[in-house]
mmCIF file of C-alpha atoms in Angstrom:
data_model
loop_
_atom_site.group_PDB
_atom_site.id
_atom_site.type_symbol
_atom_site.label_atom_id
_atom_site.label_comp_id
_atom_site.label_asym_id
_atom_site.label_seq_id
_atom_site.Cartn_x
_atom_site.Cartn_y
_atom_site.Cartn_z
ATOM 1 C CA UNK A 1 0.104 -0.174 -0.154
ATOM 2 C CA UNK A 2 1.199 3.429 -0.827
ATOM 3 C CA UNK A 3 1.780 5.605 2.027
ATOM 4 C CA UNK A 4 0.539 8.826 2.158
ATOM 5 C CA UNK A 5 3.570 11.845 3.570
ATOM 6 C CA UNK A 6 2.359 14.540 5.504
ATOM 7 C CA UNK A 7 3.943 17.985 5.436
ATOM 8 C CA UNK A 8 4.351 20.196 7.708
ATOM 9 C CA UNK A 9 3.952 24.026 6.375
ATOM 10 C CA UNK A 10 5.095 26.879 9.842
ATOM 11 C CA UNK A 11 4.184 30.284 9.321
ATOM 12 C CA UNK A 12 6.815 33.005 10.226
ATOM 13 C CA UNK A 13 4.578 36.019 11.435
ATOM 14 C CA UNK A 14 6.859 39.569 12.161
ATOM 15 C CA UNK A 15 7.423 40.706 15.726
ATOM 16 C CA UNK A 16 7.250 43.961 17.869
ATOM 17 C CA UNK A 17 10.135 46.674 16.927
ATOM 18 C CA UNK A 18 11.732 47.351 20.172
ATOM 19 C CA UNK A 19 13.761 50.504 21.092
ATOM 20 C CA UNK A 20 16.622 51.368 18.768
ATOM 21 C CA UNK A 21 20.366 52.756 19.609
ATOM 22 C CA UNK A 22 22.633 54.889 17.389
ATOM 23 C CA UNK A 23 25.405 54.036 19.811
ATOM 24 C CA UNK A 24 26.008 57.978 19.854
ATOM 25 C CA UNK A 25 24.640 58.528 23.537
ATOM 26 C CA UNK A 26 22.279 61.070 22.022
ATOM 27 C CA UNK A 27 18.665 61.651 22.188
ATOM 28 C CA UNK A 28 16.803 58.937 20.677
ATOM 29 C CA UNK A 29 15.923 59.865 17.334
ATOM 30 C CA UNK A 30 12.724 59.658 16.430
ATOM 31 C CA UNK A 31 11.470 57.175 14.088
ATOM 32 C CA UNK A 32 8.034 57.209 12.126
ATOM 33 C CA UNK A 33 5.581 54.355 13.408
ATOM 34 C CA UNK A 34 5.776 50.837 11.734
ATOM 35 C CA UNK A 35 2.858 49.957 10.935
ATOM 36 C CA UNK A 36 1.580 46.086 11.610
ATOM 37 C CA UNK A 37 2.104 43.385 9.481
ATOM 38 C CA UNK A 38 -1.059 41.596 9.170
ATOM 39 C CA UNK A 39 -0.337 37.653 9.548
ATOM 40 C CA UNK A 40 0.983 35.329 6.113
ATOM 41 C CA UNK A 41 -1.549 33.015 5.691
ATOM 42 C CA UNK A 42 0.001 29.282 5.458
ATOM 43 C CA UNK A 43 0.474 27.985 1.297
ATOM 44 C CA UNK A 44 -0.247 24.860 0.488
ATOM 45 C CA UNK A 45 2.437 22.820 -0.746
ATOM 46 C CA UNK A 46 1.357 19.483 -3.398
ATOM 47 C CA UNK A 47 3.137 16.452 -2.842
ATOM 48 C CA UNK A 48 6.260 15.884 -4.960
ATOM 49 C CA UNK A 49 5.394 13.969 -8.448
ATOM 50 C CA UNK A 50 7.191 10.749 -7.923
ATOM 51 C CA UNK A 51 10.201 10.525 -10.026
ATOM 52 C CA UNK A 52 9.435 9.339 -13.738
ATOM 53 C CA UNK A 53 12.045 5.869 -12.901
ATOM 54 C CA UNK A 54 9.919 5.163 -9.899
ATOM 55 C CA UNK A 55 6.561 5.025 -10.611
ATOM 56 C CA UNK A 56 4.139 5.771 -6.977
ATOM 57 C CA UNK A 57 3.176 1.463 -5.995
ATOM 58 C CA UNK A 58 -0.999 1.223 -6.478
ATOM 59 C CA UNK A 59 -2.346 -0.800 -4.020
ATOM 60 C CA UNK A 60 -2.632 -4.506 -4.697
ATOM 61 C CA UNK A 61 -6.556 -6.791 -3.695
ATOM 62 C CA UNK A 62 -6.189 -8.369 -0.886
ATOM 63 C CA UNK A 63 -4.918 -12.195 -1.021
ATOM 64 C CA UNK A 64 -6.795 -15.467 -0.372
ATOM 65 C CA UNK A 65 -4.310 -17.247 2.066
ATOM 66 C CA UNK A 66 -4.587 -20.646 1.382
ATOM 67 C CA UNK A 67 -5.356 -22.624 4.301
ATOM 68 C CA UNK A 68 -1.790 -24.905 5.195
ATOM 69 C CA UNK A 69 -2.080 -28.194 4.672
ATOM 70 C CA UNK A 70 -0.038 -30.909 6.666
ATOM 71 C CA UNK A 71 1.480 -33.279 5.422
ATOM 72 C CA UNK A 72 -0.437 -36.906 5.987
ATOM 73 C CA UNK A 73 3.037 -38.505 8.170
ATOM 74 C CA UNK A 74 3.210 -41.879 6.231
ATOM 75 C CA UNK A 75 3.129 -39.917 2.853
ATOM 76 C CA UNK A 76 6.457 -40.986 0.954
ATOM 77 C CA UNK A 77 7.537 -39.689 -2.336
ATOM 78 C CA UNK A 78 8.681 -41.856 -5.248
ATOM 79 C CA UNK A 79 10.840 -42.045 -7.972
ATOM 80 C CA UNK A 80 10.825 -44.086 -11.525
ATOM 81 C CA UNK A 81 12.068 -47.634 -9.883
ATOM 82 C CA UNK A 82 11.677 -47.427 -6.118
ATOM 83 C CA UNK A 83 10.148 -49.569 -4.215
ATOM 84 C CA UNK A 84 8.342 -48.716 -0.179
ATOM 85 C CA UNK A 85 7.299 -50.751 2.412
ATOM 86 C CA UNK A 86 3.486 -49.576 4.123
ATOM 87 C CA UNK A 87 1.172 -51.271 6.324
ATOM 88 C CA UNK A 88 -2.715 -50.535 6.640
ATOM 89 C CA UNK A 89 -3.481 -51.267 10.505
ATOM 90 C CA UNK A 90 -7.508 -50.534 10.129
ATOM 91 C CA UNK A 91 -9.561 -51.867 8.143
ATOM 92 C CA UNK A 92 -10.624 -48.991 5.957
ATOM 93 C CA UNK A 93 -7.291 -47.046 5.889
ATOM 94 C CA UNK A 94 -5.469 -45.644 3.668
ATOM 95 C CA UNK A 95 -2.350 -44.077 2.450
ATOM 96 C CA UNK A 96 -0.124 -42.039 -0.128
ATOM 97 C CA UNK A 97 2.313 -41.533 -2.281
ATOM 98 C CA UNK A 98 3.588 -39.359 -4.534
ATOM 99 C CA UNK A 99 6.277 -39.344 -7.435
ATOM 100 C CA UNK A 100 7.205 -36.200 -10.167
ATOM 101 C CA UNK A 101 5.972 -37.198 -13.379
ATOM 102 C CA UNK A 102 6.199 -35.558 -16.409
ATOM 103 C CA UNK A 103 3.284 -35.783 -19.476
ATOM 104 C CA UNK A 104 3.208 -38.423 -21.105
ATOM 105 C CA UNK A 105 5.022 -41.117 -19.174
ATOM 106 C CA UNK A 106 4.273 -44.662 -19.046
ATOM 107 C CA UNK A 107 3.940 -45.781 -15.320
ATOM 108 C CA UNK A 108 3.477 -49.152 -14.349
ATOM 109 C CA UNK A 109 2.163 -49.208 -10.565
ATOM 110 C CA UNK A 110 2.342 -52.376 -8.273
ATOM 111 C CA UNK A 111 1.197 -52.835 -5.306
ATOM 112 C CA UNK A 112 2.113 -55.881 -3.828
ATOM 113 C CA UNK A 113 -0.174 -57.555 -0.958
ATOM 114 C CA UNK A 114 1.450 -59.499 2.403
ATOM 115 C CA UNK A 115 0.453 -61.125 4.966
ATOM 116 C CA UNK A 116 -3.321 -61.971 3.125
ATOM 117 C CA UNK A 117 -3.380 -58.043 2.701
ATOM 118 C CA UNK A 118 -5.922 -57.372 -0.568
ATOM 119 C CA UNK A 119 -5.176 -53.917 -1.819
ATOM 120 C CA UNK A 120 -6.792 -51.490 -4.162
ATOM 121 C CA UNK A 121 -4.995 -48.850 -5.931
ATOM 122 C CA UNK A 122 -5.458 -45.618 -7.066
ATOM 123 C CA UNK A 123 -3.601 -43.119 -10.072
ATOM 124 C CA UNK A 124 -4.070 -39.741 -9.175
ATOM 125 C CA UNK A 125 -3.592 -36.421 -11.470
ATOM 126 C CA UNK A 126 -1.823 -33.439 -9.351
ATOM 127 C CA UNK A 127 -5.279 -31.996 -8.910
ATOM 128 C CA UNK A 128 -6.590 -35.384 -7.832
ATOM 129 C CA UNK A 129 -8.586 -36.413 -11.181
ATOM 130 C CA UNK A 130 -8.395 -39.908 -11.445
ATOM 131 C CA UNK A 131 -6.539 -41.100 -13.313
ATOM 132 C CA UNK A 132 -6.414 -45.229 -13.127
ATOM 133 C CA UNK A 133 -7.101 -47.734 -10.398
ATOM 134 C CA UNK A 134 -7.000 -51.397 -9.722
ATOM 135 C CA UNK A 135 -8.247 -53.804 -6.984
ATOM 136 C CA UNK A 136 -6.874 -56.788 -8.850
ATOM 137 C CA UNK A 137 -4.536 -58.081 -10.955
ATOM 138 C CA UNK A 138 -6.555 -61.006 -12.887
ATOM 139 C CA UNK A 139 -8.678 -63.344 -11.601
ATOM 140 C CA UNK A 140 -5.895 -66.127 -9.742
ATOM 141 C CA UNK A 141 -3.948 -62.395 -7.904
ATOM 142 C CA UNK A 142 -5.175 -60.187 -5.552
ATOM 143 C CA UNK A 143 -2.260 -57.434 -6.134
ATOM 144 C CA UNK A 144 -2.914 -54.755 -7.660
ATOM 145 C CA UNK A 145 -1.637 -53.564 -10.791
ATOM 146 C CA UNK A 146 -1.860 -49.705 -12.759
ATOM 147 C CA UNK A 147 -0.123 -48.998 -16.376
ATOM 148 C CA UNK A 148 -1.219 -45.961 -17.781
ATOM 149 C CA UNK A 149 -0.182 -42.991 -19.771
ATOM 150 C CA UNK A 150 0.795 -39.683 -17.143
ATOM 151 C CA UNK A 151 -1.973 -36.845 -18.881
ATOM 152 C CA UNK A 152 -0.521 -33.674 -17.276
ATOM 153 C CA UNK A 153 3.271 -32.756 -15.375
ATOM 154 C CA UNK A 154 3.877 -32.233 -11.819
ATOM 155 C CA UNK A 155 3.382 -34.509 -8.430
ATOM 156 C CA UNK A 156 1.257 -37.252 -8.656
ATOM 157 C CA UNK A 157 -0.501 -39.016 -5.875
ATOM 158 C CA UNK A 158 -0.496 -43.034 -5.073
ATOM 159 C CA UNK A 159 -3.740 -43.951 -2.504
ATOM 160 C CA UNK A 160 -3.207 -47.032 -1.628
ATOM 161 C CA UNK A 161 -6.279 -48.755 0.272
ATOM 162 C CA UNK A 162 -7.448 -52.382 1.222
ATOM 163 C CA UNK A 163 -10.147 -54.299 -0.049
ATOM 164 C CA UNK A 164 -12.874 -55.250 3.165
ATOM 165 C CA UNK A 165 -11.533 -55.969 6.102
ATOM 166 C CA UNK A 166 -8.555 -56.866 5.358
ATOM 167 C CA UNK A 167 -5.522 -55.304 6.657
ATOM 168 C CA UNK A 168 -1.550 -55.820 6.285
ATOM 169 C CA UNK A 169 1.988 -54.783 5.315
ATOM 170 C CA UNK A 170 2.375 -54.586 1.231
ATOM 171 C CA UNK A 171 4.829 -52.759 -1.136
ATOM 172 C CA UNK A 172 4.528 -50.547 -3.693
ATOM 173 C CA UNK A 173 6.837 -50.287 -6.682
ATOM 174 C CA UNK A 174 6.915 -47.542 -9.344
ATOM 175 C CA UNK A 175 8.231 -48.173 -13.078
ATOM 176 C CA UNK A 176 8.881 -45.814 -15.538
ATOM 177 C CA UNK A 177 8.229 -48.202 -18.902
ATOM 178 C CA UNK A 178 9.488 -47.427 -22.439
ATOM 179 C CA UNK A 179 8.097 -46.443 -25.443
ATOM 180 C CA UNK A 180 7.749 -48.622 -28.387
ATOM 181 C CA UNK A 181 10.245 -47.326 -30.440
ATOM 182 C CA UNK A 182 11.122 -50.301 -32.329
ATOM 183 C CA UNK A 183 9.479 -52.661 -34.796
ATOM 184 C CA UNK A 184 8.702 -56.431 -34.315
ATOM 185 C CA UNK A 185 7.045 -56.893 -37.147
ATOM 186 C CA UNK A 186 9.088 -59.605 -39.137
ATOM 187 C CA UNK A 187 8.480 -61.966 -41.901
ATOM 188 C CA UNK A 188 9.637 -65.585 -40.545
ATOM 189 C CA UNK A 189 10.245 -68.662 -42.065
ATOM 190 C CA UNK A 190 9.118 -71.820 -41.173
ATOM 191 C CA UNK A 191 11.577 -72.787 -38.214
ATOM 192 C CA UNK A 192 12.214 -69.411 -37.237
ATOM 193 C CA UNK A 193 11.927 -67.418 -34.072
ATOM 194 C CA UNK A 194 12.339 -64.029 -33.234
ATOM 195 C CA UNK A 195 12.409 -61.909 -29.507
ATOM 196 C CA UNK A 196 10.266 -59.087 -29.331
ATOM 197 C CA UNK A 197 8.044 -56.924 -26.512
ATOM 198 C CA UNK A 198 4.813 -55.360 -25.965
ATOM 199 C CA UNK A 199 5.586 -51.805 -24.662
ATOM 200 C CA UNK A 200 1.954 -50.824 -23.559
ATOM 201 C CA UNK A 201 -1.270 -52.438 -23.475
ATOM 202 C CA UNK A 202 -2.878 -52.628 -27.055
ATOM 203 C CA UNK A 203 0.935 -53.232 -28.388
ATOM 204 C CA UNK A 204 0.294 -55.579 -30.912
ATOM 205 C CA UNK A 205 3.320 -56.782 -33.451
ATOM 206 C CA UNK A 206 2.697 -58.733 -36.713
ATOM 207 C CA UNK A 207 4.026 -61.672 -38.479
ATOM 208 C CA UNK A 208 4.009 -63.431 -41.251
ATOM 209 C CA UNK A 209 4.942 -66.643 -42.534
ATOM 210 C CA UNK A 210 5.219 -69.369 -45.996
ATOM 211 C CA UNK A 211 2.946 -72.168 -45.611
ATOM 212 C CA UNK A 212 1.925 -74.564 -47.701
ATOM 213 C CA UNK A 213 -1.517 -76.265 -48.090
ATOM 214 C CA UNK A 214 -1.812 -79.251 -45.701
ATOM 215 C CA UNK A 215 1.144 -78.649 -43.185
ATOM 216 C CA UNK A 216 0.811 -78.728 -39.527
ATOM 217 C CA UNK A 217 2.098 -75.882 -37.870
ATOM 218 C CA UNK A 218 2.610 -74.503 -34.793
ATOM 219 C CA UNK A 219 2.482 -70.764 -33.963
ATOM 220 C CA UNK A 220 3.956 -69.995 -30.373
ATOM 221 C CA UNK A 221 3.815 -66.669 -28.894
ATOM 222 C CA UNK A 222 5.668 -67.412 -25.345
ATOM 223 C CA UNK A 223 5.919 -64.757 -22.975
ATOM 224 C CA UNK A 224 8.276 -64.388 -20.198
ATOM 225 C CA UNK A 225 7.075 -64.833 -16.596
ATOM 226 C CA UNK A 226 3.758 -62.865 -16.075
ATOM 227 C CA UNK A 227 2.903 -62.046 -19.879
ATOM 228 C CA UNK A 228 -0.274 -62.662 -20.722
ATOM 229 C CA UNK A 229 -0.404 -63.817 -24.103
ATOM 230 C CA UNK A 230 -2.810 -64.103 -27.945
ATOM 231 C CA UNK A 231 -2.822 -63.810 -31.418
ATOM 232 C CA UNK A 232 -5.375 -64.294 -34.194
ATOM 233 C CA UNK A 233 -4.436 -66.172 -37.047
ATOM 234 C CA UNK A 234 -5.198 -65.380 -40.947
ATOM 235 C CA UNK A 235 -4.805 -66.505 -44.239
ATOM 236 C CA UNK A 236 -3.226 -65.304 -47.145
ATOM 237 C CA UNK A 237 -5.956 -63.145 -48.073
ATOM 238 C CA UNK A 238 -6.596 -61.387 -45.162
ATOM 239 C CA UNK A 239 -9.644 -63.553 -43.784
ATOM 240 C CA UNK A 240 -9.555 -64.330 -40.368
ATOM 241 C CA UNK A 241 -8.713 -68.057 -39.486
ATOM 242 C CA UNK A 242 -8.557 -68.607 -35.393
ATOM 243 C CA UNK A 243 -7.257 -66.824 -32.589
ATOM 244 C CA UNK A 244 -5.892 -68.367 -29.401
ATOM 245 C CA UNK A 245 -4.990 -66.829 -25.709
ATOM 246 C CA UNK A 246 -4.091 -69.923 -23.073
ATOM 247 C CA UNK A 247 -3.506 -73.013 -25.098
ATOM 248 C CA UNK A 248 0.462 -72.727 -24.910
ATOM 249 C CA UNK A 249 2.018 -73.331 -21.468
ATOM 250 C CA UNK A 250 0.712 -71.123 -18.620
ATOM 251 C CA UNK A 251 -0.357 -68.365 -19.700
ATOM 252 C CA UNK A 252 0.991 -68.299 -23.233
ATOM 253 C CA UNK A 253 -1.028 -68.348 -26.502
ATOM 254 C CA UNK A 254 -0.476 -71.218 -29.068
ATOM 255 C CA UNK A 255 -2.185 -72.709 -32.728
ATOM 256 C CA UNK A 256 -1.725 -76.145 -33.855
ATOM 257 C CA UNK A 257 -3.336 -77.088 -37.419
ATOM 258 C CA UNK A 258 -3.260 -78.361 -40.866
ATOM 259 C CA UNK A 259 -3.368 -74.930 -43.442
ATOM 260 C CA UNK A 260 -6.317 -74.867 -45.494
ATOM 261 C CA UNK A 261 -4.243 -73.232 -48.344
ATOM 262 C CA UNK A 262 -0.357 -72.269 -49.604
ATOM 263 C CA UNK A 263 0.477 -68.353 -49.144
ATOM 264 C CA UNK A 264 1.616 -66.008 -46.365
ATOM 265 C CA UNK A 265 -0.390 -66.537 -43.065
ATOM 266 C CA UNK A 266 -0.382 -63.157 -40.844
ATOM 267 C CA UNK A 267 -0.047 -63.961 -37.048
ATOM 268 C CA UNK A 268 -1.258 -60.447 -35.114
ATOM 269 C CA UNK A 269 0.172 -61.351 -31.458
ATOM 270 C CA UNK A 270 -0.105 -58.494 -28.525
ATOM 271 C CA UNK A 271 -0.518 -58.397 -24.653
ATOM 272 C CA UNK A 272 -4.019 -59.477 -22.418
ATOM 273 C CA UNK A 273 -4.468 -56.511 -20.422
ATOM 274 C CA UNK A 274 -1.617 -54.852 -18.643
ATOM 275 C CA UNK A 275 0.233 -58.140 -18.623
ATOM 276 C CA UNK A 276 2.660 -57.126 -21.469
ATOM 277 C CA UNK A 277 6.760 -57.772 -21.555
ATOM 278 C CA UNK A 278 9.023 -59.407 -23.582
ATOM 279 C CA UNK A 279 7.774 -62.656 -25.285
ATOM 280 C CA UNK A 280 9.229 -64.864 -28.513
ATOM 281 C CA UNK A 281 7.304 -65.640 -31.113
ATOM 282 C CA UNK A 282 7.773 -68.728 -33.605
ATOM 283 C CA UNK A 283 6.047 -71.027 -36.443
ATOM 284 C CA UNK A 284 7.393 -74.417 -37.126
ATOM 285 C CA UNK A 285 6.675 -77.863 -38.960
ATOM 286 C CA UNK A 286 5.445 -80.219 -36.681
ATOM 287 C CA UNK A 287 6.705 -83.901 -36.928
ATOM 288 C CA UNK A 288 5.564 -87.187 -35.374
ATOM 289 C CA UNK A 289 5.456 -86.477 -31.440
ATOM 290 C CA UNK A 290 8.398 -87.930 -29.678
ATOM 291 C CA UNK A 291 7.529 -89.555 -26.452
ATOM 292 C CA UNK A 292 8.779 -88.621 -22.947
ATOM 293 C CA UNK A 293 10.297 -91.440 -20.330
ATOM 294 C CA UNK A 294 7.775 -93.566 -18.678
ATOM 295 C CA UNK A 295 9.307 -92.591 -15.199
ATOM 296 C CA UNK A 296 8.945 -88.497 -16.259
ATOM 297 C CA UNK A 297 5.118 -88.838 -17.565
ATOM 298 C CA UNK A 298 4.500 -90.773 -14.182
ATOM 299 C CA UNK A 299 6.262 -88.112 -12.232
ATOM 300 C CA UNK A 300 5.182 -85.224 -13.020
ATOM 301 C CA UNK A 301 1.480 -87.394 -12.759
ATOM 302 C CA UNK A 302 1.912 -87.621 -9.442
ATOM 303 C CA UNK A 303 2.917 -83.684 -8.520
ATOM 304 C CA UNK A 304 -0.549 -83.228 -10.990
ATOM 305 C CA UNK A 305 -2.261 -85.527 -8.214
ATOM 306 C CA UNK A 306 -0.725 -84.108 -5.806
ATOM 307 C CA UNK A 307 -1.476 -80.640 -6.133
ATOM 308 C CA UNK A 308 -4.978 -81.801 -6.799
ATOM 309 C CA UNK A 309 -5.506 -82.978 -3.488
ATOM 310 C CA UNK A 310 -4.185 -79.830 -2.175
ATOM 311 C CA UNK A 311 -6.189 -77.798 -3.831
ATOM 312 C CA UNK A 312 -8.889 -79.777 -2.527
ATOM 313 C CA UNK A 313 -8.097 -79.716 1.040
ATOM 314 C CA UNK A 314 -6.933 -75.829 0.700
ATOM 315 C CA UNK A 315 -3.237 -77.228 1.728
ATOM 316 C CA UNK A 316 -1.441 -73.269 2.137
ATOM 317 C CA UNK A 317 2.096 -74.973 2.420
ATOM 318 C CA UNK A 318 1.875 -77.841 0.161
ATOM 319 C CA UNK A 319 0.373 -75.532 -3.028
ATOM 320 C CA UNK A 320 3.332 -73.162 -2.278
ATOM 321 C CA UNK A 321 5.725 -75.562 -2.388
ATOM 322 C CA UNK A 322 4.698 -77.245 -5.996
ATOM 323 C CA UNK A 323 4.106 -73.727 -7.566
ATOM 324 C CA UNK A 324 6.286 -73.363 -10.846
ATOM 325 C CA UNK A 325 8.135 -69.755 -11.270
ATOM 326 C CA UNK A 326 5.085 -68.876 -13.594
ATOM 327 C CA UNK A 327 2.277 -69.832 -10.512
ATOM 328 C CA UNK A 328 4.973 -67.707 -8.290
ATOM 329 C CA UNK A 329 4.425 -64.844 -10.688
ATOM 330 C CA UNK A 330 0.915 -64.810 -11.594
ATOM 331 C CA UNK A 331 -0.837 -65.060 -8.632
ATOM 332 C CA UNK A 332 1.787 -62.590 -6.352
ATOM 333 C CA UNK A 333 2.894 -65.762 -4.387
ATOM 334 C CA UNK A 334 5.766 -65.584 -1.459
ATOM 335 C CA UNK A 335 4.904 -67.325 1.769
ATOM 336 C CA UNK A 336 2.112 -69.965 2.237
ATOM 337 C CA UNK A 337 0.048 -66.881 3.577
ATOM 338 C CA UNK A 338 -0.451 -65.709 0.573
ATOM 339 C CA UNK A 339 -1.465 -68.780 -0.468
ATOM 340 C CA UNK A 340 -4.205 -68.480 2.048
ATOM 341 C CA UNK A 341 -5.790 -65.368 0.842
ATOM 342 C CA UNK A 342 -6.565 -66.541 -2.611
ATOM 343 C CA UNK A 343 -7.288 -70.520 -1.994
ATOM 344 C CA UNK A 344 -11.380 -69.595 -3.033
ATOM 345 C CA UNK A 345 -10.265 -68.164 -6.179
ATOM 346 C CA UNK A 346 -8.212 -71.445 -6.618
ATOM 347 C CA UNK A 347 -10.964 -74.214 -5.206
ATOM 348 C CA UNK A 348 -13.760 -72.028 -7.356
ATOM 349 C CA UNK A 349 -11.934 -73.814 -10.749
ATOM 350 C CA UNK A 350 -14.497 -76.421 -9.702
ATOM 351 C CA UNK A 351 -13.112 -79.555 -8.210
ATOM 352 C CA UNK A 352 -15.710 -81.641 -7.840
ATOM 353 C CA UNK A 353 -16.436 -84.768 -9.217
ATOM 354 C CA UNK A 354 -15.003 -88.420 -9.381
ATOM 355 C CA UNK A 355 -10.838 -88.530 -10.555
ATOM 356 C CA UNK A 356 -11.186 -91.065 -14.020
ATOM 357 C CA UNK A 357 -8.375 -90.863 -16.837
ATOM 358 C CA UNK A 358 -5.184 -89.318 -16.486
ATOM 359 C CA UNK A 359 -3.042 -88.547 -20.109
ATOM 360 C CA UNK A 360 0.348 -86.851 -19.563
ATOM 361 C CA UNK A 361 2.881 -85.204 -22.191
ATOM 362 C CA UNK A 362 6.340 -83.665 -21.919
ATOM 363 C CA UNK A 363 8.198 -81.438 -24.709
ATOM 364 C CA UNK A 364 11.596 -80.640 -23.175
ATOM 365 C CA UNK A 365 11.462 -78.895 -19.148
ATOM 366 C CA UNK A 366 7.606 -78.392 -19.476
ATOM 367 C CA UNK A 367 4.916 -81.140 -18.984
ATOM 368 C CA UNK A 368 0.934 -81.156 -19.181
ATOM 369 C CA UNK A 369 -1.415 -83.512 -17.679
ATOM 370 C CA UNK A 370 -4.954 -83.708 -17.916
ATOM 371 C CA UNK A 371 -7.618 -85.436 -15.863
ATOM 372 C CA UNK A 372 -10.985 -86.053 -15.560
ATOM 373 C CA UNK A 373 -13.304 -85.937 -13.185
ATOM 374 C CA UNK A 374 -16.382 -87.184 -13.651
ATOM 375 C CA UNK A 375 -19.445 -85.071 -12.093
ATOM 376 C CA UNK A 376 -22.107 -87.633 -12.999
ATOM 377 C CA UNK A 377 -23.323 -85.599 -16.680
ATOM 378 C CA UNK A 378 -22.218 -87.408 -20.176
ATOM 379 C CA UNK A 379 -18.607 -86.661 -20.196
ATOM 380 C CA UNK A 380 -16.369 -85.984 -17.857
ATOM 381 C CA UNK A 381 -14.693 -82.583 -16.950
ATOM 382 C CA UNK A 382 -11.001 -81.951 -17.316
ATOM 383 C CA UNK A 383 -8.723 -80.316 -15.498
ATOM 384 C CA UNK A 384 -4.985 -79.055 -17.154
ATOM 385 C CA UNK A 385 -1.997 -78.794 -14.995
ATOM 386 C CA UNK A 386 1.156 -77.349 -16.767
ATOM 387 C CA UNK A 387 4.570 -77.631 -15.514
ATOM 388 C CA UNK A 388 7.505 -76.587 -15.567
ATOM 389 C CA UNK A 389 11.097 -78.699 -14.483
ATOM 390 C CA UNK A 390 13.550 -76.390 -12.291
ATOM 391 C CA UNK A 391 16.829 -78.041 -11.351
ATOM 392 C CA UNK A 392 15.218 -81.400 -11.759
ATOM 393 C CA UNK A 393 12.133 -81.365 -9.586
ATOM 394 C CA UNK A 394 8.721 -80.277 -11.707
ATOM 395 C CA UNK A 395 6.289 -77.950 -10.600
ATOM 396 C CA UNK A 396 3.146 -76.601 -11.308
ATOM 397 C CA UNK A 397 2.900 -73.506 -13.141
ATOM 398 C CA UNK A 398 -0.254 -73.149 -14.543
ATOM 399 C CA UNK A 399 -4.382 -74.571 -13.726
ATOM 400 C CA UNK A 400 -7.238 -74.925 -15.533
ATOM 401 C CA UNK A 401 -10.298 -76.677 -16.104
ATOM 402 C CA UNK A 402 -12.364 -77.229 -18.701
ATOM 403 C CA UNK A 403 -15.992 -78.147 -18.312
ATOM 404 C CA UNK A 404 -18.139 -80.025 -21.203
ATOM 405 C CA UNK A 405 -21.208 -78.210 -21.383
ATOM 406 C CA UNK A 406 -24.381 -79.755 -21.097
ATOM 407 C CA UNK A 407 -27.053 -81.411 -23.321
ATOM 408 C CA UNK A 408 -29.800 -79.012 -24.014
ATOM 409 C CA UNK A 409 -32.358 -81.348 -22.790
ATOM 410 C CA UNK A 410 -35.287 -79.579 -25.293
ATOM 411 C CA UNK A 411 -32.589 -80.087 -28.215
#
């Protein structure tokens, strides 16, 4: 605010004349009387104008003070590549983590629940607008996963809560994903393979291979641990032929078929949901299958039956001990306590029925066991176990049940 300066003006009036003395010691000299002067009126003085190079400061309008926000004692700051541990101690409690992000950054946030904790993650812009949220990473994993592109620059917020009454520890991991700056599209010969990467949800890579009518070929998109692949196969004239998601090992896509015509077949490969990452594409002509050793087949059948019994009995320790690397990544298990939180979901696969025929096959370090379950229908259902050999021990990577549709009585 400009300060007004008051200038005081002092008025000087004339005083009375005293007797004069010429200094001769004679008679006083007669003087004419001095007329009394009128009082002098004060002259108003205007304030000096401000110098041209220093203009007068105008009064600024009042500014409303923003409320002081006291940061949450549990709030932490993350940088890309960081992991921080937190804990939910009371049902309904939430924690917040912040990180400095730039517009168009592609980020991956994983909240890994421990000790049975079922996390819920939410990503917010600096102005607290929600970008994305996730409860369960998948049908068989209760951890949270968010992959999103940041719409704005600034201090982003990760909010962590827990589902229902679950409480416990968790770990938040923040990653900056690279951009897809390479073209994985390739023309391959049968027998070749290509290592590529699904950089983001929706990333589609295209492959072509030449085939002859009548050839039996197998096309695979084998994802790294935790990557869920799928593909669509098109005929040389561009028409859709078939597709697959999980016919390969675990979450991998695999198609085996006899080619109907001669020409260049096209395959579009991609990831399911947020399960992105590295993969290997291959296409080969199939010959006669090589049977595995009887001892190895018996070994994987025994593991399959043991795992089935553990599922039926909700034996967390046995399930964890027999879980392979793919299963651990898919479900987020690090201890039997993690397994216990997923027992209900595992049992929902459907395990009732009388055990029937068992079939098994081994191909190098991979095995598959199919166990029939007779539920009283016209055809038995099947529970399939995919196994992998780790240092000589067969472990279960994936479990899936195939139901036979009931016949319509009216048909």
